[in-house]
Coordinates of C-alpha atoms and ligand atoms in Angstrom, one line a residue:
M230 CA 0.0 0.0 0.0
P231 CA 1.5 3.3 -1.0
S232 CA 1.9 6.1 1.6
E233 CA 1.1 9.7 1.0
F234 CA 4.6 10.4 0.0
D235 CA 4.8 7.3 -2.3
I236 CA 1.6 8.6 -4.0
I237 CA 3.1 12.0 -4.6
R238 CA 6.3 10.6 -5.9
Q239 CA 4.7 8.0 -8.1
Y240 CA 1.6 9.7 -9.4
F241 CA 2.1 13.4 -9.1
T242 CA 5.6 14.0 -10.2
F243 CA 5.5 14.5 -14.0
E244 CA 8.3 14.8 -16.5
I245 CA 7.6 18.3 -17.7
S246 CA 10.1 20.8 -16.3
R247 CA 9.8 24.4 -17.4
S248 CA 12.6 26.9 -17.1
D249 CA 10.5 29.4 -15.2
V250 CA 10.1 26.9 -12.3
A251 CA 13.1 27.4 -10.0
L252 CA 11.8 24.9 -7.5
G253 CA 8.9 22.5 -8.0
I254 CA 7.4 19.6 -6.0
G255 CA 9.3 18.5 -2.9
D256 CA 9.9 21.5 -0.7
D257 CA 7.5 23.4 1.5
A258 CA 6.5 25.6 -1.5
A259 CA 7.4 26.1 -5.1
L260 CA 9.5 29.0 -6.4
L261 CA 8.4 30.5 -9.7
C262 CA 9.6 33.3 -12.0
V263 CA 7.1 35.5 -13.8
P264 CA 8.6 36.8 -17.0
Q265 CA 9.2 40.6 -17.2
G266 CA 6.3 42.6 -18.6
Q267 CA 3.8 39.8 -18.0
Q268 CA 1.0 39.7 -15.5
L269 CA 0.3 36.6 -13.5
V270 CA -3.2 35.2 -14.1
Q271 CA -4.6 32.8 -11.5
S272 CA -7.7 30.7 -11.1
V273 CA -8.9 27.8 -9.1
D274 CA -11.7 25.3 -9.8
T275 CA -12.9 22.4 -7.6
L276 CA -14.7 19.2 -8.6
V277 CA -16.5 17.4 -5.9
A278 CA -17.6 13.8 -6.4
G279 CA -21.4 13.4 -6.5
V280 CA -21.8 17.1 -7.1
H281 CA -19.7 17.9 -10.2
F282 CA -19.4 14.4 -11.5
P283 CA -21.1 11.1 -10.7
I284 CA -19.0 9.1 -8.2
E285 CA -18.5 6.2 -10.7
T286 CA -17.0 8.5 -13.4
S287 CA -13.7 7.1 -14.7
P288 CA -10.6 8.6 -13.2
E289 CA -9.4 9.4 -16.8
Y290 CA -12.3 11.8 -17.3
I291 CA -12.2 13.3 -13.8
A292 CA -8.5 14.2 -14.2
Y293 CA -8.9 15.5 -17.7
K294 CA -11.9 17.7 -16.9
A295 CA -10.4 19.0 -13.7
L296 CA -7.4 20.4 -15.6
A297 CA -9.4 21.3 -18.8
V298 CA -11.8 23.6 -17.0
N299 CA -8.9 25.4 -15.5
L300 CA -7.1 25.7 -18.8
S301 CA -10.4 27.1 -20.2
D302 CA -10.3 29.9 -17.6
M303 CA -6.8 30.7 -18.8
A304 CA -8.1 30.7 -22.4
A305 CA -11.0 33.0 -21.5
M306 CA -8.5 35.5 -20.0
G307 CA -6.2 35.3 -23.1
A308 CA -3.5 33.9 -20.8
E309 CA -0.8 31.4 -21.6
P310 CA -1.1 28.6 -19.0
A311 CA 2.2 27.8 -17.2
W312 CA 1.9 26.0 -13.8
F313 CA -0.7 24.3 -11.7
T314 CA -1.2 22.9 -8.2
L315 CA -3.4 19.9 -7.3
A316 CA -5.1 19.5 -4.0
I317 CA -6.7 16.1 -4.0
T318 CA -8.7 14.3 -1.3
L319 CA -8.8 10.6 -1.8
P320 CA -11.2 8.1 -0.2
N321 CA -8.5 5.4 -0.5
N322 CA -5.2 4.6 -2.2
D323 CA -6.5 2.5 -5.0
E324 CA -3.5 2.3 -7.3
S325 CA -5.2 1.5 -10.6
W326 CA -7.5 4.5 -10.0
L327 CA -4.5 6.7 -9.2
K328 CA -2.5 5.5 -12.2
A329 CA -5.4 6.2 -14.6
F330 CA -5.9 9.6 -13.0
S331 CA -2.3 10.5 -13.2
D332 CA -1.8 9.3 -16.8
S333 CA -4.7 11.4 -18.0
L334 CA -3.6 14.4 -16.1
A335 CA 0.0 14.1 -17.2
L336 CA -1.0 13.8 -20.9
L337 CA -3.2 16.9 -20.9
A338 CA -0.5 18.8 -18.9
K339 CA 2.1 17.9 -21.5
Q340 CA -0.1 18.9 -24.4
H341 CA -0.3 22.4 -22.9
N342 CA 3.2 22.5 -21.5
V343 CA 1.8 23.2 -18.0
Q344 CA 3.9 22.0 -15.1
L345 CA 2.5 20.5 -11.9
I346 CA 4.4 22.5 -9.2
G347 CA 2.9 21.2 -6.0
G348 CA -0.3 20.4 -4.1
D349 CA -1.8 18.6 -1.2
T350 CA -2.9 15.0 -0.7
T351 CA -5.4 14.2 1.9
H352 CA -7.8 11.4 2.9
G353 CA -11.6 11.8 2.7
P354 CA -14.4 12.0 0.2
L355 CA -13.1 12.4 -3.4
C356 CA -12.5 16.0 -4.3
I357 CA -10.1 17.6 -6.8
S358 CA -9.1 21.2 -6.7
I359 CA -6.7 22.6 -9.3
N360 CA -5.2 26.0 -9.1
I361 CA -3.8 27.2 -12.4
N362 CA -1.4 30.1 -13.2
G363 CA -0.6 31.7 -16.5
F364 CA 0.8 34.8 -18.1
V365 CA -0.6 37.6 -20.1
P366 CA 1.4 40.7 -21.3
E367 CA 0.5 43.7 -19.1
G368 CA -2.8 45.2 -20.1
K369 CA -3.7 42.5 -22.6
A370 CA -6.0 40.3 -20.5
L371 CA -9.5 39.6 -21.9
K372 CA -12.0 40.8 -19.3
R373 CA -15.7 40.8 -19.1
N374 CA -16.3 44.5 -18.7
A375 CA -15.3 46.1 -22.0
A376 CA -17.9 45.1 -24.6
A377 CA -19.2 48.1 -26.4
V378 CA -22.4 48.9 -28.3
G379 CA -21.9 47.7 -32.0
D380 CA -19.4 45.0 -31.1
K381 CA -20.2 41.6 -32.7
V382 CA -20.8 38.6 -30.4
Y383 CA -19.0 35.4 -31.4
V384 CA -18.8 31.9 -30.1
S385 CA -16.2 29.2 -30.9
G386 CA -17.0 25.6 -31.9
T387 CA -20.5 24.3 -31.3
L388 CA -22.9 24.6 -28.4
G389 CA -25.3 22.1 -26.7
D390 CA -23.2 19.0 -27.2
A391 CA -22.2 18.4 -23.6
A392 CA -25.7 19.2 -22.4
L393 CA -27.2 16.7 -24.8
A394 CA -24.9 14.0 -23.6
L395 CA -25.8 14.9 -20.0
A396 CA -29.5 14.8 -20.9
Q397 CA -29.1 11.2 -22.2
W398 CA -27.1 10.2 -19.2
Q399 CA -30.0 11.4 -17.0
G400 CA -32.4 9.4 -19.1
Q401 CA -34.1 12.4 -20.6
C402 CA -33.6 11.3 -24.2
L403 CA -32.2 8.6 -26.4
L404 CA -29.3 9.4 -28.8
Q405 CA -28.4 8.1 -32.2
E406 CA -25.7 5.4 -31.8
K407 CA -23.4 7.2 -34.3
S408 CA -23.4 10.4 -32.3
I409 CA -22.9 9.0 -28.7
A410 CA -19.1 8.7 -28.6
Y411 CA -18.6 12.3 -29.9
L412 CA -21.2 13.9 -27.6
K413 CA -19.9 12.0 -24.5
G414 CA -16.4 13.1 -25.4
R415 CA -17.6 16.7 -25.4
L416 CA -19.0 16.3 -21.9
N417 CA -16.1 14.3 -20.4
K418 CA -13.1 15.7 -22.2
P419 CA -13.8 19.3 -23.1
T420 CA -11.3 21.1 -25.3
A421 CA -9.9 24.3 -23.7
R422 CA -9.6 26.9 -26.4
V423 CA -6.2 28.1 -25.3
E424 CA -4.8 29.0 -28.7
L425 CA -7.9 30.9 -29.6
G426 CA -7.6 32.9 -26.4
L427 CA -4.1 34.0 -27.3
L428 CA -5.2 35.1 -30.7
L429 CA -8.1 37.0 -29.3
R430 CA -5.8 39.2 -27.2
E431 CA -5.3 41.3 -30.4
Y432 CA -9.0 41.5 -31.4
A433 CA -11.6 40.9 -28.6
S434 CA -13.0 43.6 -26.4
S435 CA -14.3 40.9 -23.9
C436 CA -14.3 37.2 -23.5
I437 CA -15.7 34.4 -21.2
D438 CA -15.8 30.6 -21.4
I439 CA -19.2 29.0 -21.6
S440 CA -19.4 26.7 -18.5
D441 CA -23.0 27.6 -17.3
G442 CA -24.6 28.1 -20.7
L443 CA -24.5 30.8 -23.4
I444 CA -27.2 33.1 -22.0
A445 CA -25.9 32.9 -18.4
D446 CA -22.3 33.5 -19.4
L447 CA -23.0 36.2 -22.0
K448 CA -25.0 37.9 -19.3
H449 CA -21.8 38.2 -17.3
I450 CA -20.3 40.2 -20.2
T451 CA -23.3 42.4 -20.7
K452 CA -23.8 43.2 -17.0
N453 CA -20.2 43.9 -16.4
S454 CA -20.0 46.1 -19.5
G455 CA -23.2 47.9 -18.9
V456 CA -24.7 46.9 -22.2
G457 CA -27.2 44.3 -23.7
A458 CA -27.0 41.8 -26.5
K459 CA -29.2 40.6 -29.4
I460 CA -28.5 37.1 -30.7
I461 CA -29.9 35.1 -33.5
F462 CA -30.7 31.5 -32.7
E463 CA -30.1 30.3 -36.2
N464 CA -26.6 31.6 -36.2
I465 CA -25.6 29.6 -33.1
P466 CA -23.5 26.7 -34.4
R467 CA -24.5 23.1 -33.6
S468 CA -22.4 19.9 -34.4
Q469 CA -23.4 17.4 -37.0
E470 CA -23.6 14.8 -34.2
F471 CA -26.0 17.1 -32.3
N472 CA -28.2 17.4 -35.4
L473 CA -28.2 13.7 -36.0
N474 CA -30.6 13.5 -33.1
L475 CA -34.0 14.6 -34.2
I476 CA -35.0 15.7 -30.8
D477 CA -37.9 18.0 -30.0
E478 CA -37.4 21.7 -31.0
A479 CA -38.6 22.6 -27.5
L480 CA -35.6 20.7 -26.1
I481 CA -33.0 21.9 -28.7
I482 CA -33.5 25.6 -27.7
P483 CA -32.6 25.2 -23.9
L484 CA -29.8 22.7 -24.7
V485 CA -28.1 25.3 -27.0
L486 CA -28.9 28.4 -25.0
S487 CA -28.5 27.2 -21.4
G488 CA -26.7 23.9 -21.6
G489 CA -23.4 24.2 -19.8
D490 CA -20.1 22.3 -19.9
D491 CA -19.2 23.0 -23.6
Y492 CA -16.2 25.2 -22.5
E493 CA -16.3 27.1 -25.8
L494 CA -15.4 30.8 -25.7
C495 CA -18.0 33.6 -26.1
F496 CA -16.4 36.9 -27.0
T497 CA -17.0 40.3 -28.6
I498 CA -15.1 41.9 -31.5
P499 CA -15.3 45.7 -32.2
K500 CA -16.8 46.5 -35.6
D501 CA -13.5 48.0 -36.9
K502 CA -11.6 44.8 -36.2
Q503 CA -14.2 42.4 -37.6
V504 CA -13.0 42.2 -41.2
E505 CA -9.4 41.5 -40.1
F506 CA -10.5 39.1 -37.4
D507 CA -12.7 37.1 -39.8
K508 CA -9.7 36.9 -42.3
V509 CA -7.2 35.8 -39.6
I510 CA -9.6 33.3 -38.0
K511 CA -10.3 31.6 -41.4
E512 CA -6.8 30.2 -41.3
D513 CA -7.1 28.9 -37.7
K514 CA -8.1 25.4 -36.7
V515 CA -11.0 26.5 -34.6
S516 CA -14.2 27.5 -36.2
V517 CA -16.0 30.6 -34.8
S518 CA -19.4 32.0 -35.6
C519 CA -20.9 35.5 -35.3
I520 CA -24.2 35.1 -33.4
G521 CA -25.2 38.6 -32.7
E522 CA -24.4 42.1 -31.6
I523 CA -24.0 44.2 -28.5
V524 CA -26.8 46.8 -28.0
R525 CA -27.4 49.7 -25.7
S526 CA -30.5 48.4 -23.8
A527 CA -29.7 46.0 -21.0
G528 CA -30.6 42.3 -21.1
I529 CA -30.3 39.7 -23.8
I530 CA -32.7 39.2 -26.6
C531 CA -32.6 36.0 -28.6
S532 CA -34.7 35.6 -31.8
K533 CA -35.6 32.7 -33.9
N534 CA -37.3 33.2 -37.3
N535 CA -37.5 36.9 -36.3
K536 CA -39.5 36.0 -33.2
K537 CA -38.3 36.6 -29.7
I538 CA -37.6 33.4 -27.7
D539 CA -38.6 33.6 -24.1
I540 CA -35.2 32.8 -22.6
Y541 CA -36.3 33.3 -19.0
N542 CA -38.9 30.6 -19.0
M543 CA -37.4 27.6 -20.7
G544 CA -37.9 25.0 -17.9
Y545 CA -34.3 23.8 -18.4
Q546 CA -33.1 24.2 -14.8
H547 CA -34.2 20.6 -14.6
F548 CA -31.1 19.5 -16.6
V549 CA -28.5 21.9 -15.4
N550 CA -29.3 21.7 -11.7
E551 CA -29.7 18.0 -11.2
Ligands
ADP205 P1 3.8 20.1 3.6 O1 3.6 19.2 4.8 O2 5.0 21.0 3.7 O3 2.5 20.8 3.2 P2 3.3 18.0 1.9 O4 3.7 16.7 2.6 O5 1.9 18.3 1.8 O6 4.2 19.2 2.4 O7 3.8 17.9 0.4 C1 5.2 17.6 0.1 C2 5.5 18.1 -1.4 O8 4.6 17.4 -2.3 C3 5.1 19.6 -1.6 O9 6.1 20.1 -2.5 C4 3.8 19.6 -2.2 O10 3.6 20.7 -3.0 C5 3.8 18.3 -3.0 N1 2.5 17.7 -3.2 C6 1.7 17.2 -2.2 N2 0.6 16.6 -2.7 C7 0.7 16.8 -4.1 C8 -0.2 16.5 -5.2 N3 -1.4 15.9 -5.1 N4 0.3 16.9 -6.4 C9 1.4 17.5 -6.6 N5 2.3 17.8 -5.6 C10 1.9 17.5 -4.3
MG206 MG1 0.7 19.9 2.5

């Protein structure tokens, strides 16, 4: 049976070693060097078993998502992720669980060149808390408070996929066999749009990652910026796999507008930068879609076939809050 220190050495000491880490795991604290001219960007997210994921979720997915949601926060700030700490509370020292968790975490960390620089390992109900740090050149961070009237509203990727997978998991609908693997992947292994966030530093006036649903998250931008937004439902991108499922229109709308967990970015581009942005983004791997515009009057209006959708009364809480 491994001790706490065996666990740290065996499962939480990864190969990556960045030159800006003067001292990593093994002392009382880590020593880190922030490059000159850069601001340190910091965020923490906790996943509690039974609250944020079902207790039986595979350790591979738990590890992946715990880091991916933190990377997504970096993306939403336009930051380049660099280091993270891991505070983990474990119900036992099951080695096959720990190995799967560690392999998945190490792989995603390597892909993004983020180094695990420390943490804490305790005994108790399963809980994972990751604190991530990144850099952004001074004054270049993408905040929520600078969207202006006339700016265009964009989202990356497609929306509703993760919520549809969750709806199936909760027994709310049946999915086409061909679409299941993709949609489940979107829920369990979300892609953090880190590269896009870096590109947006030069173009976007505001940015947020969509973790609680498009309307809820766009509302953070409009409220913080003292503006409103008009969006067009038909312009909100959906995946082929989502569309394979001929589900009720009444279900599609809440999935797309208030389904969380997609971890796409929602951002605003000032009108005078739109042409250049559209040109640059065409050459990028990530697809983005213009879904509307920032307006003066507060609140968010979403229309479909030129008719207003009642976004406050969709009865979707049901999926998101269970
Ligand atoms: P202390 O008693 O000084 O808090 P710990 O025994 O908790 O030290 O940790 C020893 C070292 O291992 C520290 O460098 C700490 O950051 C690191 N560490 C502990 N748990 C983890 C973990 N889950 N992941 C990464 N590093 C960890
Ligand atoms: Mg400790």
